[in-house]
Amino acid sequence: MTLDSAAVLDTDTLRKQPDYGFAFKAPQAFLQRINPNDPKDPLLLQIRPDPQEGQEVAGFKTDPVGDLHKNPIPSLLHKYHGRVLLMASPRCDLHCRYCFRRHFPYQEQINRRHWQEALDYIRRDDSIHEVILSGGDPLTLNPEALLQLLAEIEQIPQVKTLRFHSRTPIAIPEKPVHRSIIQWAEKTRLNAVMVIHCNHPQELNQETAALFTAYRQSGIHLLNQSVLLKQINDSIEALEALSHKLFSQGVLPYYLHQLDRVSGSAHFEVNQATAQALHTSLRERLPGYLLPKLVQEISGEPYKTPL
Ligand SMILES: *Cc1c(COP(=O)(O)O)cnc(C)c1O
Ligand code: SF4
């Protein structure tokens, strides 16, 4: 990449900036989609540490969704009926500044030592028909470890569906782990779902299109979740284009999340009235199957709350 003197995308400088307790991290494959001359680039704004992260804002907490108290065993969340979320990896390929897990005590909570305990918990509960692999990001596991985990889940008879929640398809569409998942999906008895995390149409390119084609050919259903983010995708144009571009790459919009109020993320928040107005405009413009559900995670609710 050639950078002229006006370039805002200088990764050495980004790395040396204060990081407010959450390191700067972005792979080359993602950085390439940033316009280096646009200080307001919607991808750059998601990854660049910002002094506003250091400000304390009332109502923004370190554990906004109360997850830390919902673990029946470390690394397993069983909040909703019929499905459990297994935090399979403490890492992500990309650090999103608004992330609600930026203060999560990953090293204590997520450890492969806990997998057997989590699998035992699932085996004991007949009502669990879906296992969601999340994190961090499950696609940061080494492929052998991930395949081993998938094989163990597959042996639990009441589990019918395996869902991945991952931003890796966007962060690194050409990562070798995708190939392992595709080969697994071609043979598995489970329904396989991949919920990617894409916030802006500019995150989608030829590499993501090729990856999603391969995923779909292997039988994996592709859905997308986004977070509504001020200055990044809080316009009808961006959201409408996102839905259409996702669909052109074989992905259906699923959720549009109101930001979880984690400390350091207040400057990304879109207020409720604006969020609802945007969603209503989207509804007027999009076919129903391209309209994501606008939801918020409210501690103690048995589902993601529609707004
Ligand atoms: C979001 C979430 C799920 C999945 O919810 P769906 O509505 O099925 O997408 C499951 N478990 C936990 C803990 C979650 O946060
Ligand atoms: S990929 Fe997801 S979990 Fe990881 S930093 Fe970004 S928002 Fe957080």
GROMACS .gro file of C-alpha atoms and ligand atoms in nm:
model
  330
    1MET     CA    1   0.000   0.000   0.000
    2THR     CA    2   0.136   0.343  -0.085
    3LEU     CA    3   0.075   0.610   0.174
    4ASP     CA    4   0.114   0.977   0.093
    5SER     CA    5   0.192   1.241   0.352
    6ALA     CA    6  -0.177   1.300   0.426
    7ALA     CA    7  -0.232   0.933   0.503
    8VAL     CA    8  -0.417   0.861   0.825
    9LEU     CA    9  -0.349   0.490   0.812
   10ASP     CA   10  -0.006   0.456   0.966
   11THR     CA   11  -0.011   0.132   1.160
   12ASP     CA   12   0.307   0.210   1.353
   13THR     CA   13   0.148   0.526   1.486
   14LEU     CA   14  -0.176   0.341   1.558
   15ARG     CA   15   0.015   0.081   1.755
   16LYS     CA   16   0.202   0.339   1.962
   17GLN     CA   17  -0.110   0.533   2.063
   18PRO     CA   18  -0.254   0.483   2.412
   19ASP     CA   19  -0.492   0.188   2.390
   20TYR     CA   20  -0.711   0.237   2.702
   21GLY     CA   21  -0.658  -0.119   2.817
   22PHE     CA   22  -0.752  -0.282   2.484
   23ALA     CA   23  -0.467  -0.327   2.238
   24PHE     CA   24  -0.486  -0.205   1.880
   25LYS     CA   25  -0.519  -0.508   1.656
   26ALA     CA   26  -0.611  -0.530   1.287
   27PRO     CA   27  -0.485  -0.773   1.023
   28GLN     CA   28  -0.348  -0.655   0.691
   29ALA     CA   29  -0.644  -0.806   0.506
   30PHE     CA   30  -0.877  -0.569   0.692
   31LEU     CA   31  -0.647  -0.265   0.674
   32GLN     CA   32  -0.642  -0.298   0.296
   33ARG     CA   33  -1.011  -0.210   0.282
   34ILE     CA   34  -0.951   0.126   0.454
   35ASN     CA   35  -0.916   0.440   0.246
   36PRO     CA   36  -0.583   0.570   0.385
   37ASN     CA   37  -0.671   0.930   0.303
   38ASP     CA   38  -1.005   0.940   0.479
   39PRO     CA   39  -0.981   1.026   0.851
   40LYS     CA   40  -1.350   0.930   0.886
   41ASP     CA   41  -1.321   0.598   0.707
   42PRO     CA   42  -1.590   0.371   0.855
   43LEU     CA   43  -1.349   0.079   0.895
   44LEU     CA   44  -1.074   0.291   1.046
   45LEU     CA   45  -1.313   0.434   1.306
   46GLN     CA   46  -1.389   0.081   1.426
   47ILE     CA   47  -1.027  -0.006   1.503
   48ARG     CA   48  -0.842   0.316   1.588
   49PRO     CA   49  -0.794   0.381   1.961
   50ASP     CA   50  -0.956   0.713   2.051
   51PRO     CA   51  -0.898   0.937   2.352
   52GLN     CA   52  -1.276   0.934   2.411
   53GLU     CA   53  -1.235   0.572   2.525
   54GLY     CA   54  -1.061   0.706   2.835
   55GLN     CA   55  -1.362   0.912   2.944
   56GLU     CA   56  -1.594   0.783   3.211
   57VAL     CA   57  -1.957   0.816   3.110
   58ALA     CA   58  -2.246   0.745   3.347
   59GLY     CA   59  -2.430   0.424   3.258
   60PHE     CA   60  -2.135   0.265   3.077
   61LYS     CA   61  -1.994  -0.029   3.271
   62THR     CA   62  -1.731  -0.300   3.237
   63ASP     CA   63  -1.986  -0.588   3.223
   64PRO     CA   64  -2.292  -0.427   3.059
   65VAL     CA   65  -2.488  -0.745   2.984
   66GLY     CA   66  -2.417  -0.913   3.316
   67ASP     CA   67  -2.257  -1.214   3.147
   68LEU     CA   68  -2.004  -1.267   3.419
   69HIS     CA   69  -2.271  -1.384   3.657
   70LYS     CA   70  -2.452  -1.614   3.415
   71ASN     CA   71  -2.190  -1.879   3.364
   72PRO     CA   72  -2.301  -2.218   3.494
   73ILE     CA   73  -1.940  -2.317   3.441
   74PRO     CA   74  -1.652  -2.106   3.313
   75SER     CA   75  -1.668  -2.036   2.938
   76LEU     CA   76  -2.032  -2.153   2.900
   77LEU     CA   77  -2.332  -1.917   2.888
   78HIS     CA   78  -2.679  -2.066   2.915
   79LYS     CA   79  -2.911  -1.768   2.912
   80TYR     CA   80  -3.166  -1.870   2.648
   81HIS     CA   81  -3.387  -2.173   2.606
   82GLY     CA   82  -3.248  -2.457   2.396
   83ARG     CA   83  -2.913  -2.304   2.314
   84VAL     CA   84  -2.584  -2.253   2.490
   85LEU     CA   85  -2.296  -2.029   2.401
   86LEU     CA   86  -1.948  -2.172   2.441
   87MET     CA   87  -1.669  -1.918   2.454
   88ALA     CA   88  -1.423  -2.128   2.262
   89SER     CA   89  -1.136  -1.885   2.232
   90PRO     CA   90  -1.018  -1.577   2.420
   91ARG     CA   91  -0.878  -1.414   2.107
   92CYS     CA   92  -1.004  -1.214   1.808
   93ASP     CA   93  -0.832  -1.141   1.478
   94LEU     CA   94  -0.953  -0.784   1.498
   95HIS     CA   95  -1.009  -0.560   1.797
   96CYS     CA   96  -1.326  -0.355   1.758
   97ARG     CA   97  -1.310  -0.054   1.984
   98TYR     CA   98  -1.681  -0.074   2.077
   99CYS     CA   99  -1.658  -0.438   2.184
  100PHE     CA  100  -1.860  -0.525   2.493
  101ARG     CA  101  -1.600  -0.784   2.581
  102ARG     CA  102  -1.310  -0.541   2.595
  103HIS     CA  103  -1.297  -0.569   2.975
  104PHE     CA  104  -1.386  -0.936   2.996
  105PRO     CA  105  -1.146  -1.139   3.212
  106TYR     CA  106  -1.078  -1.378   2.926
  107GLN     CA  107  -0.774  -1.546   3.061
  108GLU     CA  108  -0.961  -1.662   3.371
  109GLN     CA  109  -1.286  -1.748   3.198
  110ILE     CA  110  -1.187  -1.904   2.869
  111ASN     CA  111  -0.956  -2.193   2.870
  112ARG     CA  112  -0.956  -2.522   2.687
  113ARG     CA  113  -0.940  -2.695   3.025
  114HIS     CA  114  -1.305  -2.595   3.061
  115TRP     CA  115  -1.423  -2.762   2.742
  116GLN     CA  116  -1.478  -3.103   2.899
  117GLU     CA  117  -1.678  -2.947   3.177
  118ALA     CA  118  -1.884  -2.754   2.922
  119LEU     CA  119  -1.942  -3.066   2.711
  120ASP     CA  120  -2.052  -3.259   3.022
  121TYR     CA  121  -2.301  -2.984   3.101
  122ILE     CA  122  -2.446  -3.006   2.748
  123ARG     CA  123  -2.464  -3.388   2.761
  124ARG     CA  124  -2.664  -3.371   3.083
  125ASP     CA  125  -2.929  -3.132   2.945
  126ASP     CA  126  -3.168  -3.281   2.690
  127SER     CA  127  -3.317  -2.943   2.608
  128ILE     CA  128  -3.000  -2.812   2.446
  129HIS     CA  129  -3.034  -2.853   2.070
  130GLU     CA  130  -2.800  -2.580   1.956
  131VAL     CA  131  -2.441  -2.501   2.048
  132ILE     CA  132  -2.305  -2.160   1.961
  133LEU     CA  133  -1.929  -2.124   1.937
  134SER     CA  134  -1.830  -1.772   2.018
  135GLY     CA  135  -1.547  -1.603   2.200
  136GLY     CA  136  -1.355  -1.394   2.147
  137ASP     CA  137  -1.366  -1.564   1.812
  138PRO     CA  138  -1.381  -1.942   1.762
  139LEU     CA  139  -1.202  -1.907   1.429
  140THR     CA  140  -0.886  -1.802   1.611
  141LEU     CA  141  -0.847  -2.157   1.744
  142ASN     CA  142  -0.601  -2.371   1.562
  143PRO     CA  143  -0.790  -2.587   1.312
  144GLU     CA  144  -0.705  -2.918   1.484
  145ALA     CA  145  -0.839  -2.798   1.818
  146LEU     CA  146  -1.153  -2.662   1.655
  147LEU     CA  147  -1.217  -2.985   1.463
  148GLN     CA  148  -1.168  -3.185   1.781
  149LEU     CA  149  -1.424  -2.972   1.961
  150LEU     CA  150  -1.670  -3.003   1.670
  151ALA     CA  151  -1.630  -3.381   1.671
  152GLU     CA  152  -1.713  -3.398   2.042
  153ILE     CA  153  -2.020  -3.178   2.005
  154GLU     CA  154  -2.139  -3.386   1.711
  155GLN     CA  155  -2.150  -3.693   1.934
  156ILE     CA  156  -2.408  -3.539   2.166
  157PRO     CA  157  -2.740  -3.671   2.027
  158GLN     CA  158  -2.973  -3.388   2.131
  159VAL     CA  159  -2.755  -3.127   1.959
  160LYS     CA  160  -2.895  -3.061   1.612
  161THR     CA  161  -2.741  -2.728   1.520
  162LEU     CA  162  -2.392  -2.587   1.544
  163ARG     CA  163  -2.360  -2.213   1.511
  164PHE     CA  164  -2.042  -2.009   1.475
  165HIS     CA  165  -2.033  -1.642   1.572
  166SER     CA  166  -1.729  -1.500   1.402
  167ARG     CA  167  -1.579  -1.183   1.264
  168THR     CA  168  -1.286  -1.374   1.111
  169PRO     CA  169  -1.461  -1.416   0.771
  170ILE     CA  170  -1.453  -1.034   0.751
  171ALA     CA  171  -1.119  -0.982   0.924
  172ILE     CA  172  -0.923  -1.251   0.733
  173PRO     CA  173  -1.130  -1.410   0.455
  174GLU     CA  174  -0.835  -1.614   0.333
  175LYS     CA  175  -0.739  -1.768   0.668
  176PRO     CA  176  -0.674  -2.145   0.641
  177VAL     CA  177  -0.924  -2.229   0.919
  178HIS     CA  178  -1.212  -2.154   0.679
  179ARG     CA  179  -1.105  -2.448   0.464
  180SER     CA  180  -1.117  -2.679   0.768
  181ILE     CA  181  -1.468  -2.566   0.854
  182ILE     CA  182  -1.587  -2.612   0.497
  183GLN     CA  183  -1.453  -2.967   0.488
  184TRP     CA  184  -1.618  -3.040   0.821
  185ALA     CA  185  -1.951  -2.892   0.705
  186GLU     CA  186  -1.957  -3.113   0.396
  187LYS     CA  187  -1.972  -3.421   0.618
  188THR     CA  188  -2.143  -3.323   0.940
  189ARG     CA  189  -2.488  -3.444   1.047
  190LEU     CA  190  -2.545  -3.107   1.217
  191ASN     CA  191  -2.719  -2.804   1.072
  192ALA     CA  192  -2.439  -2.552   1.040
  193VAL     CA  193  -2.488  -2.180   1.071
  194MET     CA  194  -2.228  -1.907   1.049
  195VAL     CA  195  -2.325  -1.569   1.188
  196ILE     CA  196  -2.069  -1.325   1.059
  197HIS     CA  197  -2.022  -0.975   1.197
  198CYS     CA  198  -2.013  -0.704   0.933
  199ASN     CA  199  -2.105  -0.342   1.002
  200HIS     CA  200  -2.046  -0.162   0.676
  201PRO     CA  201  -2.064  -0.253   0.305
  202GLN     CA  202  -1.701  -0.148   0.262
  203GLU     CA  203  -1.601  -0.452   0.472
  204LEU     CA  204  -1.722  -0.677   0.190
  205ASN     CA  205  -1.493  -0.737  -0.107
  206GLN     CA  206  -1.405  -1.006  -0.362
  207GLU     CA  207  -1.232  -1.218  -0.101
  208THR     CA  208  -1.535  -1.225   0.128
  209ALA     CA  209  -1.759  -1.304  -0.172
  210ALA     CA  210  -1.542  -1.602  -0.267
  211LEU     CA  211  -1.536  -1.727   0.091
  212PHE     CA  212  -1.914  -1.703   0.131
  213THR     CA  213  -1.968  -1.890  -0.195
  214ALA     CA  214  -1.750  -2.173  -0.065
  215TYR     CA  215  -1.925  -2.171   0.272
  216ARG     CA  216  -2.265  -2.192   0.109
  217GLN     CA  217  -2.160  -2.471  -0.124
  218SER     CA  218  -2.064  -2.672   0.184
  219GLY     CA  219  -2.418  -2.631   0.322
  220ILE     CA  220  -2.351  -2.363   0.584
  221HIS     CA  221  -2.628  -2.106   0.630
  222LEU     CA  222  -2.490  -1.752   0.642
  223LEU     CA  223  -2.636  -1.475   0.856
  224ASN     CA  224  -2.499  -1.138   0.960
  225GLN     CA  225  -2.511  -0.936   1.277
  226SER     CA  226  -2.412  -0.572   1.294
  227VAL     CA  227  -2.378  -0.320   1.571
  228LEU     CA  228  -2.535   0.021   1.512
  229LEU     CA  229  -2.243   0.263   1.541
  230LYS     CA  230  -2.240   0.641   1.535
  231GLN     CA  231  -2.054   0.791   1.238
  232ILE     CA  232  -1.997   0.443   1.097
  233ASN     CA  233  -2.328   0.294   0.986
  234ASP     CA  234  -2.594   0.521   1.140
  235SER     CA  235  -2.734   0.631   0.805
  236ILE     CA  236  -3.009   0.487   0.594
  237GLU     CA  237  -2.771   0.476   0.296
  238ALA     CA  238  -2.508   0.270   0.478
  239LEU     CA  239  -2.759   0.025   0.628
  240GLU     CA  240  -2.956  -0.020   0.308
  241ALA     CA  241  -2.638  -0.076   0.107
  242LEU     CA  242  -2.514  -0.319   0.371
  243SER     CA  243  -2.824  -0.539   0.345
  244HIS     CA  244  -2.811  -0.545  -0.034
  245LYS     CA  245  -2.440  -0.615  -0.050
  246LEU     CA  246  -2.462  -0.890   0.209
  247PHE     CA  247  -2.737  -1.054   0.005
  248SER     CA  248  -2.536  -1.021  -0.315
  249GLN     CA  249  -2.268  -1.225  -0.135
  250GLY     CA  250  -2.517  -1.485  -0.010
  251VAL     CA  251  -2.561  -1.358   0.348
  252LEU     CA  252  -2.894  -1.266   0.510
  253PRO     CA  253  -2.915  -0.985   0.767
  254TYR     CA  254  -3.008  -1.120   1.111
  255TYR     CA  255  -2.955  -0.872   1.394
  256LEU     CA  256  -2.879  -0.503   1.415
  257HIS     CA  257  -2.769  -0.456   1.775
  258GLN     CA  258  -2.801  -0.146   1.981
  259LEU     CA  259  -2.460  -0.099   2.138
  260ASP     CA  260  -2.397  -0.269   2.469
  261ARG     CA  261  -2.305   0.008   2.709
  262VAL     CA  262  -1.951  -0.091   2.788
  263SER     CA  263  -1.721   0.170   2.936
  264GLY     CA  264  -1.507   0.333   2.668
  265SER     CA  265  -1.771   0.299   2.396
  266ALA     CA  266  -2.008   0.590   2.469
  267HIS     CA  267  -1.895   0.786   2.162
  268PHE     CA  268  -2.025   0.504   1.939
  269GLU     CA  269  -2.377   0.508   2.081
  270VAL     CA  270  -2.676   0.598   1.864
  271ASN     CA  271  -2.967   0.711   2.079
  272GLN     CA  272  -3.278   0.498   2.093
  273ALA     CA  273  -3.506   0.739   1.904
  274THR     CA  274  -3.257   0.770   1.616
  275ALA     CA  275  -3.207   0.393   1.608
  276GLN     CA  276  -3.580   0.331   1.585
  277ALA     CA  277  -3.628   0.599   1.318
  278LEU     CA  278  -3.348   0.447   1.110
  279HIS     CA  279  -3.500   0.104   1.144
  280THR     CA  280  -3.842   0.231   1.035
  281SER     CA  281  -3.689   0.394   0.726
  282LEU     CA  282  -3.509   0.070   0.650
  283ARG     CA  283  -3.835  -0.118   0.677
  284GLU     CA  284  -3.982   0.117   0.415
  285ARG     CA  285  -3.700   0.047   0.175
  286LEU     CA  286  -3.608  -0.317   0.208
  287PRO     CA  287  -3.788  -0.642   0.142
  288GLY     CA  288  -3.870  -0.811   0.470
  289TYR     CA  289  -3.603  -1.075   0.428
  290LEU     CA  290  -3.330  -0.808   0.412
  291LEU     CA  291  -3.444  -0.621   0.723
  292PRO     CA  292  -3.232  -0.704   1.028
  293LYS     CA  293  -3.407  -0.721   1.364
  294LEU     CA  294  -3.317  -0.421   1.579
  295VAL     CA  295  -3.242  -0.561   1.922
  296GLN     CA  296  -3.078  -0.485   2.250
  297GLU     CA  297  -2.934  -0.720   2.504
  298ILE     CA  298  -3.103  -0.648   2.834
  299SER     CA  299  -2.969  -0.824   3.138
  300GLY     CA  300  -3.213  -1.084   3.271
  301GLU     CA  301  -3.438  -1.099   2.960
  302PRO     CA  302  -3.492  -1.447   2.810
  303TYR     CA  303  -3.419  -1.326   2.454
  304LYS     CA  304  -3.260  -1.034   2.273
  305THR     CA  305  -3.513  -0.759   2.318
  306PRO     CA  306  -3.668  -0.612   2.000
  307LEU     CA  307  -3.678  -0.232   1.999
  308LIG     C1  308  -2.706  -1.379   2.164
  308LIG     C2  309  -2.694  -1.499   2.246
  308LIG     C3  310  -2.746  -1.622   2.202
  308LIG     C4  311  -2.813  -1.638   2.068
  308LIG     O1  312  -2.935  -1.574   2.062
  308LIG     P1  313  -3.026  -1.592   1.932
  308LIG     O2  314  -3.141  -1.504   1.954
  308LIG     O3  315  -3.057  -1.737   1.921
  308LIG     O4  316  -2.941  -1.547   1.816
  308LIG     C5  317  -2.735  -1.731   2.285
  308LIG     N1  318  -2.676  -1.724   2.405
  308LIG     C6  319  -2.625  -1.608   2.450
  308LIG     C7  320  -2.562  -1.606   2.584
  308LIG     C8  321  -2.632  -1.492   2.372
  308LIG     O5  322  -2.580  -1.378   2.418
  309SF4     S1  323  -1.456  -0.947   1.673
  309SF4    FE1  324  -1.637  -0.942   1.808
  309SF4     S2  325  -1.566  -1.016   2.008
  309SF4    FE2  326  -1.383  -0.962   1.884
  309SF4     S3  327  -1.333  -0.750   1.937
  309SF4    FE3  328  -1.467  -0.741   1.757
  309SF4     S4  329  -1.676  -0.722   1.841
  309SF4    FE4  330  -1.542  -0.794   2.007
   0.00000   0.00000   0.00000
